[in-house]
Coordinates of C-alpha atoms in Angstrom, one line a residue:
Chain A
M1 CA 0.0 0.0 0.0
L2 CA 1.2 3.5 -0.6
N3 CA 2.1 5.4 2.5
E4 CA 0.0 8.5 4.2
D5 CA 3.0 10.7 2.5
V6 CA 0.8 10.4 -0.8
R7 CA -2.3 11.6 0.6
K8 CA -0.5 14.7 2.6
Q9 CA 0.0 16.1 -0.9
F10 CA -3.4 16.5 -1.4
P11 CA -4.3 19.7 0.5
I12 CA -8.2 19.6 0.1
L13 CA -8.2 16.4 2.0
D14 CA -7.4 17.7 5.3
Q15 CA -10.8 19.3 6.0
E16 CA -14.0 18.6 8.0
V17 CA -17.3 18.2 5.7
N18 CA -20.3 18.0 7.7
E19 CA -18.3 17.8 11.0
H20 CA -16.5 14.8 10.2
S21 CA -13.2 14.3 8.3
L22 CA -13.7 14.3 4.7
V23 CA -13.4 10.6 3.2
Y24 CA -13.5 11.2 -0.8
L25 CA -14.4 8.3 -2.6
D26 CA -15.8 9.8 -6.0
S27 CA -12.5 9.8 -7.7
A28 CA -14.2 8.4 -11.0
A29 CA -16.1 11.6 -11.5
T30 CA -13.1 13.8 -10.9
S31 CA -9.7 13.5 -8.9
Q32 CA -8.4 15.6 -6.3
K33 CA -5.2 17.7 -7.1
P34 CA -1.7 17.7 -5.3
Q35 CA 0.0 20.7 -4.2
S36 CA 2.5 20.5 -7.1
V37 CA -0.4 20.7 -9.8
I38 CA -2.1 23.6 -7.9
N39 CA 1.6 25.4 -8.1
A40 CA 1.9 24.6 -11.5
V41 CA -1.3 26.5 -12.6
N42 CA -0.6 29.2 -10.1
E43 CA 3.1 29.4 -11.5
Y44 CA 2.3 29.9 -14.9
Y45 CA -0.5 32.4 -14.3
E46 CA 1.8 34.3 -11.8
R47 CA 5.1 34.2 -14.1
Y48 CA 4.9 33.4 -17.4
N49 CA 1.1 33.8 -18.6
S50 CA 1.0 34.2 -22.0
N51 CA -0.3 33.1 -25.6
V52 CA 1.8 30.3 -27.5
H53 CA 3.3 29.8 -30.7
R54 CA 3.3 33.3 -31.7
G55 CA 5.1 36.6 -30.7
V56 CA 8.7 37.1 -30.0
H57 CA 8.8 37.9 -26.5
T58 CA 10.2 35.9 -23.6
L59 CA 7.1 34.9 -21.6
G60 CA 5.7 33.6 -24.7
S61 CA 8.6 31.3 -25.5
R62 CA 8.4 30.4 -21.7
A63 CA 4.2 29.4 -22.0
T64 CA 5.4 27.9 -25.4
D65 CA 7.6 25.7 -23.8
G66 CA 5.4 24.6 -20.9
Y67 CA 3.1 23.6 -23.2
E68 CA 4.8 22.0 -25.7
G69 CA 6.5 20.3 -22.5
A70 CA 3.5 19.0 -21.1
R71 CA 3.1 17.3 -24.8
E72 CA 6.1 15.5 -24.9
K73 CA 5.2 14.1 -21.3
V74 CA 2.1 12.6 -22.5
K75 CA 3.7 11.2 -25.3
H76 CA 6.0 9.6 -23.0
F77 CA 3.3 8.5 -20.6
I78 CA 1.2 6.7 -23.1
N79 CA 4.2 5.9 -25.3
A80 CA 3.1 7.2 -28.6
N81 CA 5.3 7.0 -31.1
S82 CA 5.4 11.1 -31.9
I83 CA 3.9 14.5 -30.2
K84 CA 2.3 14.7 -33.8
E85 CA -0.1 12.2 -32.5
V86 CA -1.1 14.0 -29.2
V87 CA -3.9 16.5 -29.7
F88 CA -5.0 18.5 -26.7
V89 CA -8.4 19.0 -26.0
R90 CA -10.9 19.6 -23.5
G91 CA -11.4 16.4 -22.3
T92 CA -12.5 12.7 -23.4
T93 CA -16.1 14.0 -24.6
T94 CA -14.2 16.6 -27.3
A95 CA -11.7 13.9 -28.0
I96 CA -14.2 11.2 -29.0
N97 CA -16.3 13.8 -30.6
T98 CA -13.7 14.7 -32.9
V99 CA -13.0 11.5 -33.9
A100 CA -16.8 11.2 -34.6
H101 CA -17.3 14.3 -36.6
S102 CA -14.3 14.1 -38.3
Y103 CA -13.0 10.4 -39.1
G104 CA -16.7 8.7 -38.7
R105 CA -18.2 11.5 -41.2
E106 CA -15.6 10.8 -43.7
N107 CA -15.6 7.3 -43.6
L108 CA -18.6 6.0 -42.8
S109 CA -21.6 5.1 -45.2
E110 CA -24.9 3.5 -45.7
G111 CA -24.6 0.1 -44.6
D112 CA -21.4 0.3 -42.4
E113 CA -21.6 -0.8 -38.7
I114 CA -20.3 0.8 -35.3
V115 CA -19.8 -1.7 -32.9
L116 CA -20.2 -0.7 -29.0
T117 CA -20.6 -2.2 -25.9
K118 CA -23.9 -1.8 -23.6
M119 CA -21.4 -0.4 -20.6
E120 CA -20.3 2.5 -22.5
H121 CA -20.4 6.1 -20.8
H122 CA -22.7 8.4 -22.8
S123 CA -19.9 10.3 -24.3
N124 CA -18.8 7.1 -26.3
I125 CA -22.4 6.3 -27.3
I126 CA -24.3 9.7 -28.3
P127 CA -21.4 11.2 -30.6
W128 CA -21.9 7.5 -32.9
Q129 CA -25.5 7.7 -32.9
Q130 CA -25.1 11.2 -34.1
V131 CA -22.9 10.2 -36.6
A132 CA -24.9 7.1 -37.8
K133 CA -27.8 9.6 -38.2
V134 CA -26.3 11.7 -41.0
T135 CA -24.2 8.9 -42.5
G136 CA -26.8 6.1 -42.3
A137 CA -24.3 3.5 -40.6
T138 CA -25.8 1.5 -37.8
L139 CA -24.8 0.8 -33.9
K140 CA -24.5 -3.0 -33.0
Y141 CA -24.2 -3.5 -29.4
L142 CA -22.2 -6.3 -27.8
P143 CA -23.9 -8.0 -25.1
L144 CA -22.8 -8.0 -21.6
Q145 CA -22.1 -11.2 -19.9
E146 CA -24.0 -11.7 -16.4
D147 CA -20.7 -10.7 -14.3
G148 CA -20.7 -7.3 -16.5
T149 CA -17.9 -8.5 -18.8
I150 CA -17.4 -8.8 -22.6
S151 CA -16.5 -12.0 -24.0
L152 CA -13.9 -12.0 -27.0
E153 CA -16.3 -14.8 -28.6
D154 CA -19.0 -11.9 -28.8
V155 CA -16.5 -9.7 -30.3
K156 CA -15.5 -12.2 -33.1
E157 CA -18.8 -12.7 -33.9
T158 CA -20.0 -9.0 -34.0
V159 CA -17.0 -7.4 -35.7
T160 CA -17.6 -8.2 -39.5
S161 CA -16.5 -6.9 -42.8
K162 CA -19.2 -4.3 -42.4
T163 CA -17.8 -2.9 -38.9
K164 CA -15.8 0.3 -39.4
I165 CA -15.1 1.4 -36.1
V166 CA -15.2 -0.4 -32.9
A167 CA -15.7 1.6 -29.8
M168 CA -15.3 0.7 -26.1
S169 CA -13.9 1.9 -22.9
Q170 CA -11.3 0.5 -21.1
V171 CA -12.3 0.6 -17.8
S172 CA -16.2 0.6 -17.1
N173 CA -17.0 3.7 -14.9
V174 CA -19.7 1.7 -13.4
L175 CA -18.9 -1.9 -13.2
G176 CA -15.2 -1.3 -13.3
T177 CA -14.9 -4.0 -15.9
I178 CA -11.4 -4.1 -17.7
N179 CA -11.9 -4.8 -21.1
P180 CA -9.3 -6.8 -23.2
I181 CA -8.6 -4.0 -25.5
K182 CA -5.4 -5.3 -27.1
E183 CA -7.2 -8.5 -28.3
V184 CA -10.5 -6.3 -29.7
A185 CA -8.0 -4.0 -31.4
Q186 CA -6.5 -7.3 -33.0
I187 CA -10.0 -8.4 -34.2
A188 CA -11.0 -4.9 -34.9
H189 CA -8.0 -4.8 -37.4
D190 CA -8.7 -8.2 -38.8
N191 CA -11.8 -6.9 -40.0
G192 CA -10.7 -3.8 -41.5
A193 CA -12.1 -1.5 -38.7
V194 CA -10.6 1.1 -36.7
I195 CA -10.8 1.0 -32.6
V196 CA -11.5 4.0 -30.7
V197 CA -11.0 3.4 -26.9
D198 CA -12.3 6.0 -24.0
A199 CA -9.6 5.5 -21.4
A200 CA -11.1 8.1 -19.0
Q201 CA -11.4 5.6 -16.2
S202 CA -7.8 3.7 -17.0
V203 CA -5.1 6.1 -17.9
P204 CA -5.4 7.7 -14.1
H205 CA -5.0 4.1 -12.7
M206 CA -2.8 1.8 -14.8
S207 CA 0.3 2.3 -17.2
V208 CA -0.8 1.9 -20.3
D209 CA 1.1 1.6 -23.7
V210 CA -1.1 2.7 -27.1
Q211 CA 1.8 1.2 -29.4
D212 CA 1.4 -2.2 -27.4
L213 CA -2.4 -2.3 -27.3
D214 CA -2.5 -1.0 -30.8
V215 CA -5.0 1.2 -30.5
D216 CA -6.1 3.7 -33.3
F217 CA -7.9 6.5 -31.2
F218 CA -7.5 6.8 -27.5
A219 CA -9.3 9.4 -25.2
F220 CA -8.8 10.4 -21.8
S221 CA -9.5 13.5 -19.4
G222 CA -6.8 15.4 -17.3
H223 CA -9.0 15.9 -14.2
K224 CA -9.6 12.6 -13.4
M225 CA -5.7 12.3 -13.2
C226 CA -4.7 14.9 -10.8
G227 CA -4.7 17.6 -13.4
P228 CA -7.1 20.3 -14.1
T229 CA -10.5 20.4 -15.6
G230 CA -10.7 21.4 -19.4
I231 CA -7.6 19.4 -20.5
G232 CA -7.8 16.2 -22.1
V233 CA -5.8 14.3 -24.9
L234 CA -6.9 12.7 -28.1
Y235 CA -4.2 10.4 -29.1
G236 CA -4.5 9.0 -32.6
K237 CA -2.0 7.0 -35.0
Q238 CA -0.2 9.4 -37.4
S239 CA -1.5 7.5 -40.4
L240 CA -4.8 8.4 -39.4
L241 CA -4.6 11.7 -38.1
E242 CA -3.0 12.9 -40.9
N243 CA -5.7 12.1 -43.5
M244 CA -8.7 13.7 -41.2
E245 CA -9.9 16.9 -41.5
P246 CA -10.0 19.2 -38.5
V247 CA -13.5 19.9 -36.9
E248 CA -12.9 23.3 -35.3
F249 CA -11.5 26.1 -37.7
G250 CA -10.0 29.6 -36.7
G251 CA -7.0 31.2 -35.1
E252 CA -4.0 28.9 -34.2
M253 CA -4.6 25.7 -36.5
I254 CA -3.9 27.2 -39.9
D255 CA -0.8 27.4 -42.6
F256 CA -1.9 29.8 -45.3
V257 CA -5.5 31.7 -45.1
G258 CA -6.7 33.2 -48.5
L259 CA -10.1 34.9 -48.8
Y260 CA -11.7 31.5 -50.4
D261 CA -9.5 28.9 -49.0
S262 CA -7.0 27.8 -46.6
T263 CA -4.5 25.2 -45.6
W264 CA -4.1 23.6 -42.2
K265 CA -1.1 23.4 -39.6
E266 CA 0.9 20.0 -39.5
L267 CA -0.1 17.5 -36.7
P268 CA -1.2 18.1 -34.1
W269 CA -2.0 21.6 -34.4
K270 CA -4.5 21.5 -36.7
F271 CA -6.6 20.0 -34.3
E272 CA -6.3 22.7 -32.0
G273 CA -8.1 25.5 -33.2
G274 CA -8.1 28.8 -30.9
T275 CA -6.0 29.6 -28.4
P276 CA -5.3 26.4 -26.5
I277 CA -5.6 25.3 -23.0
I278 CA -2.2 26.2 -21.9
A279 CA -2.5 26.4 -18.0
G280 CA -4.7 23.2 -18.1
A281 CA -2.0 21.1 -20.2
I282 CA 0.5 22.6 -18.1
G283 CA -1.1 21.1 -15.0
L284 CA -1.7 18.1 -16.7
G285 CA 2.1 18.0 -17.3
A286 CA 2.8 18.4 -13.6
A287 CA 0.1 15.8 -12.9
I288 CA 2.2 13.1 -15.1
D289 CA 5.4 14.1 -13.2
F290 CA 3.4 13.6 -9.9
L291 CA 2.2 10.0 -11.1
Q292 CA 5.4 8.9 -12.2
D293 CA 7.1 9.8 -8.9
V294 CA 4.7 7.6 -7.0
G295 CA 4.9 5.1 -10.0
M296 CA 1.9 3.8 -11.7
E297 CA 2.1 0.0 -10.6
A298 CA 2.3 1.2 -7.2
I299 CA -0.9 3.2 -7.9
E300 CA -2.7 0.0 -9.5
A301 CA -1.6 -2.2 -7.1
H302 CA -3.0 0.1 -4.3
E303 CA -5.9 0.5 -5.9
Q304 CA -6.5 -3.2 -6.3
E305 CA -5.7 -3.8 -2.8
L306 CA -8.5 -1.2 -1.7
A307 CA -11.0 -2.6 -4.1
N308 CA -10.4 -5.9 -2.9
Y309 CA -10.5 -5.0 0.6
A310 CA -13.8 -3.0 -0.1
L311 CA -15.7 -5.6 -1.9
E312 CA -14.9 -8.1 0.8
Q313 CA -15.8 -5.7 3.7
M314 CA -19.0 -4.7 1.7
Q315 CA -20.3 -7.7 1.1
T316 CA -20.7 -8.5 4.6
I317 CA -23.4 -5.8 4.5
E318 CA -26.7 -7.3 4.6
G319 CA -29.0 -6.3 2.1
I320 CA -26.2 -4.7 -0.4
T321 CA -26.1 -5.4 -4.2
I322 CA -22.8 -5.1 -5.9
Y323 CA -22.6 -4.7 -9.4
G324 CA -19.8 -5.8 -11.8
P325 CA -17.0 -8.4 -11.8
K326 CA -14.8 -9.8 -9.5
E327 CA -11.8 -8.7 -11.1
R328 CA -12.2 -5.3 -11.4
A329 CA -10.7 -1.6 -11.3
G330 CA -10.6 0.3 -7.9
L331 CA -14.4 1.2 -8.0
V332 CA -17.4 -0.5 -6.5
T333 CA -21.0 0.3 -7.5
F334 CA -23.6 -0.9 -5.6
N335 CA -27.3 -0.4 -3.9
L336 CA -28.8 -1.0 -0.6
D337 CA -31.8 -2.7 -0.3
D338 CA -34.9 -0.5 0.4
V339 CA -32.6 2.8 0.2
H340 CA -32.6 4.6 -2.8
P341 CA -28.9 5.3 -3.7
H342 CA -29.8 9.3 -3.4
D343 CA -30.4 8.8 0.1
T344 CA -27.8 6.4 0.7
A345 CA -25.4 9.3 -0.5
T346 CA -26.9 11.8 1.5
A347 CA -26.7 10.0 4.8
L348 CA -23.1 9.6 3.6
D349 CA -22.3 13.1 3.1
A350 CA -23.9 13.6 6.4
L351 CA -20.7 11.6 7.7
G352 CA -18.4 13.3 5.5
I353 CA -18.2 10.8 3.0
A354 CA -18.3 11.8 -0.8
V355 CA -20.1 9.1 -3.3
R356 CA -21.8 9.1 -6.5
A357 CA -25.3 8.5 -6.9
G358 CA -27.3 8.6 -10.3
H359 CA -26.8 6.8 -13.4
H360 CA -23.5 7.8 -13.9
C361 CA -23.7 8.8 -17.6
A362 CA -24.7 5.5 -18.7
Q363 CA -28.2 4.8 -18.8
P364 CA -28.1 2.0 -21.5
L365 CA -26.1 0.0 -18.7
M366 CA -28.7 1.2 -15.9
K367 CA -31.2 -0.3 -17.9
E368 CA -29.5 -3.6 -18.6
L369 CA -28.9 -3.9 -14.8
Q370 CA -32.6 -3.0 -14.4
V371 CA -32.3 -0.1 -12.0
A372 CA -32.8 3.4 -12.2
A373 CA -29.7 4.4 -10.3
T374 CA -26.6 3.1 -8.3
A375 CA -24.3 4.1 -5.7
R376 CA -20.2 4.5 -6.5
A377 CA -17.8 4.4 -4.2
S378 CA -14.3 5.0 -6.3
F379 CA -10.5 4.8 -5.3
Y380 CA -7.6 6.6 -5.8
L381 CA -3.9 6.9 -4.5
Y382 CA -5.0 8.9 -1.8
N383 CA -7.7 6.4 -0.4
S384 CA -6.6 4.3 2.4
K385 CA -8.3 1.2 3.8
Q386 CA -9.6 3.5 6.9
D387 CA -11.8 5.6 4.0
V388 CA -13.2 1.9 3.3
D389 CA -13.8 1.0 6.8
K390 CA -15.8 4.4 7.4
L391 CA -17.7 3.9 4.3
V392 CA -18.9 0.3 5.5
E393 CA -19.6 1.8 8.8
G394 CA -21.4 4.8 7.4
L395 CA -23.1 2.1 5.2
R396 CA -24.2 0.4 8.3
K397 CA -25.5 3.3 9.7
T398 CA -27.8 3.8 7.1
K399 CA -29.5 0.9 6.7
E400 CA -30.2 1.1 10.2
Y401 CA -31.4 4.9 10.2
F402 CA -33.9 4.0 7.2
G403 CA -34.6 0.8 8.4
D404 CA -35.8 2.6 11.5
V405 CA -37.6 5.5 9.7
F406 CA -39.6 2.7 8.1
Chain B
M1 CA -20.4 9.1 13.6
S2 CA -23.8 10.0 13.7
F3 CA -26.9 11.6 11.5
N4 CA -26.8 15.1 13.1
N5 CA -29.0 16.6 10.8
L6 CA -30.7 14.2 8.6
D7 CA -33.6 14.1 10.5
T8 CA -34.5 17.3 9.3
L9 CA -34.7 15.9 6.0
Y10 CA -36.0 12.4 6.5
R11 CA -39.3 13.4 8.9
Q12 CA -41.5 10.5 9.6
V13 CA -44.2 11.9 7.2
I14 CA -41.9 11.9 4.3
M15 CA -41.3 8.0 4.8
D16 CA -44.6 7.4 5.5
H17 CA -45.4 9.0 1.8
Y18 CA -42.4 7.2 0.4
K19 CA -43.6 4.0 1.3
N20 CA -47.3 4.2 0.9
P21 CA -47.6 6.7 -1.9
R22 CA -51.1 8.1 -2.1
N23 CA -52.9 8.6 -5.6
K24 CA -50.1 6.4 -7.2
G25 CA -51.1 4.3 -10.2
K26 CA -52.7 5.3 -13.7
L27 CA -56.0 7.8 -14.2
E28 CA -58.9 5.9 -16.4
G29 CA -60.7 8.2 -19.2
D30 CA -59.5 11.1 -20.5
H31 CA -56.4 12.8 -19.0
I32 CA -53.4 15.0 -19.4
T33 CA -50.0 13.1 -19.0
V34 CA -46.8 14.8 -18.4
E35 CA -43.6 12.7 -18.3
L36 CA -40.6 14.4 -16.8
N37 CA -36.9 13.4 -15.5
N38 CA -34.2 14.5 -13.5
P39 CA -31.4 13.6 -16.3
T40 CA -28.7 14.4 -13.7
C41 CA -29.8 11.5 -11.4
G42 CA -32.6 9.4 -13.1
D43 CA -35.6 10.1 -11.1
R44 CA -38.8 9.8 -13.5
I45 CA -42.4 10.7 -12.8
D46 CA -45.0 10.0 -15.1
L47 CA -48.0 12.7 -13.8
Q48 CA -51.8 12.2 -15.0
L49 CA -54.4 15.0 -14.3
K50 CA -58.0 15.4 -14.8
I51 CA -58.7 18.7 -15.4
N52 CA -62.5 19.7 -16.0
D53 CA -63.9 23.4 -16.0
G54 CA -60.5 24.5 -14.5
I55 CA -60.8 22.1 -11.5
V56 CA -58.2 19.3 -10.9
E57 CA -60.9 16.5 -10.3
D58 CA -58.0 13.8 -10.1
A59 CA -54.4 13.2 -10.2
K60 CA -52.2 10.0 -10.2
F61 CA -48.7 9.3 -10.8
E62 CA -46.0 6.6 -11.4
G63 CA -42.4 7.0 -11.4
E64 CA -39.0 5.9 -9.6
G65 CA -36.8 7.9 -7.6
C66 CA -35.9 8.6 -4.2
S67 CA -37.5 9.1 -0.9
I68 CA -37.7 12.9 -1.3
S69 CA -38.8 12.8 -5.1
M70 CA -41.7 10.4 -4.6
S71 CA -43.1 11.4 -1.6
S72 CA -43.1 14.8 -2.8
A73 CA -45.1 13.8 -5.7
S74 CA -47.6 11.8 -3.4
M75 CA -48.1 14.9 -1.2
M76 CA -48.7 16.8 -4.3
T77 CA -51.8 15.1 -5.6
Q78 CA -53.1 15.2 -2.1
V79 CA -52.7 19.0 -2.2
I80 CA -54.0 19.5 -5.7
I81 CA -57.2 17.5 -6.0
G82 CA -59.8 19.4 -5.6
K83 CA -58.6 22.9 -6.1
N84 CA -58.8 24.9 -9.1
A85 CA -56.1 25.0 -11.6
E86 CA -55.0 28.2 -10.8
D87 CA -54.8 27.8 -7.3
A88 CA -52.7 24.5 -8.1
L89 CA -49.8 26.8 -9.5
K90 CA -49.9 29.5 -6.7
I91 CA -49.3 26.6 -4.1
S92 CA -46.7 25.3 -6.3
K93 CA -45.0 28.6 -6.4
M94 CA -45.3 28.6 -2.6
F95 CA -43.8 25.3 -2.3
S96 CA -40.9 26.4 -4.8
D97 CA -40.4 29.4 -2.7
M98 CA -40.1 27.3 0.6
M99 CA -37.4 25.2 -1.2
L100 CA -35.3 28.0 -2.5
G101 CA -35.7 29.2 1.3
E102 CA -37.9 32.2 0.2
E103 CA -40.7 34.0 1.8
A104 CA -43.7 32.6 0.3
D105 CA -47.0 34.7 -0.3
T106 CA -49.5 33.2 2.3
S107 CA -52.1 35.8 1.6
E108 CA -54.4 33.0 0.1
Y109 CA -53.0 30.1 1.4
K110 CA -51.4 29.3 4.6
L111 CA -48.2 26.8 4.8
E112 CA -50.4 24.9 7.6
D113 CA -53.3 24.6 5.3
L114 CA -51.4 22.6 2.8
G115 CA -51.0 19.6 5.1
D116 CA -48.3 17.0 4.5
I117 CA -46.2 19.1 2.3
Q118 CA -44.9 21.2 5.0
A119 CA -42.6 18.2 5.8
L120 CA -40.5 18.8 3.0
Q121 CA -39.4 22.2 4.3
G122 CA -36.0 20.5 5.8
V123 CA -35.2 19.8 2.1
S124 CA -34.1 23.5 1.9
K125 CA -31.5 22.9 3.8
F126 CA -30.1 20.1 1.3
P127 CA -29.3 22.1 -1.8
A128 CA -28.2 18.8 -3.9
R129 CA -32.1 17.6 -3.2
I130 CA -34.3 20.4 -4.2
K131 CA -34.7 19.1 -7.4
C132 CA -35.8 15.9 -6.2
A133 CA -38.7 17.8 -4.2
T134 CA -39.9 19.9 -7.0
L135 CA -39.8 17.5 -9.7
A136 CA -43.5 16.5 -9.4
W137 CA -44.5 20.1 -9.0
K138 CA -42.7 20.7 -12.2
A139 CA -44.7 18.1 -13.8
M140 CA -47.9 19.5 -12.5
E141 CA -47.4 22.8 -14.0
Q142 CA -46.8 21.9 -17.3
G143 CA -50.0 19.6 -17.0
V144 CA -52.0 22.7 -16.1
E145 CA -50.5 24.8 -19.0
K146 CA -51.3 22.1 -21.4
E147 CA -54.8 21.9 -20.4
E148 CA -54.8 25.9 -20.8

């Protein structure tokens, strides 16, 4: 397990909420930020705030170095082949929309198929629904197994020569399922399709290598990995990005502009119209430094231990339903019998424990699980077994409380 | 670890309406239907109103949601049945003011005349739950507007 020193670097965790020490179990929604990330963003605004890629003054070149330096860090972090493959965007949603509206519109036509899973976040469903509407392509969903996983047999059956795009999360934000991306990518490629991976819940928690996975597009958000909100990454293979049109046009992304036609900058800048998210990228760079200092393997092991411990402890609560497979990433989605998850979350909040309740932006999955909503506790490197103990104690109290009022 | 303030939110009467909802089900014959959901949390209400000559003759609801949203729906139907539609809207405005912690206009109706909905007053101290409490009322407002 990681030690207490990691937690101490997150100033926000040192406070009381509703007269109890804060127990933050909602990192799958957004993670907290270590002091070093907060400092990096502050330093940019206090010492070298300036626009990038233009002007010759000193602050401008420091800002450019900070922004492009962050891109370099991302490249190493996910093992991209080149910085040309690392596009800064607002977040996972924007990244997937960029692929859908550029690659999707250009390469899909009637009769083509897009294959998805039923555990996708709305951000990896709706862009494809929209593109399907304008291109005439159809969506096909891989079924979910009883335990919340997908089977490679089903992938082999569903992905055919009609398939042009396979869109899948690496880790489910509800079930915690870890999908076999490398194997699915292979099947997609064998059928001439590309794979688009929603990595929002994986990149913060495990080491990833986009070349080893052989993925075509890979999207993630900075704010879930100790970085600021408003910054995310679209990784794409250079050969694919090269042939794609930008989706946003304007400043920053142009080469030559004429009265009637214009040309674009080279990769990755042709996809970054407008003044970019400079402070966000610098903050993301600091977050990557922080995560690498702790070590991604250590983080993964820490969360694995927490998830196992939480599963074990939570299962001792009578009348709890836990969703998702046994082998999972660091989150547990659950419901208490006869207590609506909103009521559970409000009761836990009264004890200073922050969990998410609702449909987790996965309405089709909720339908599949036959529930309207669920509660979710999600862990990160700053959580401890004591946090899990407090959660379990809080859940017992919640049950008791609502049992009594009934 | 204790639930200091939870009792202000979960009063006995709320739990009673949650467990034994009044006017739950489907209306027969001619009526207006409004389906509303709270997209951030998945709460859903399907409200049916029978309005004749400006009077809310009957109301029933179906739906799924937390104790606050479902008990509020149950109480709301109880209050508006038999009232004229304009009064129902006035009461809805009072309720919304109460949720926002604002002074309600009590010139025509007093809170204590409105029966169980007073029990929801504590919700105003839990900002994240106000939307749960007002969902059914918004559906009712839309239903009345539909009729007009």
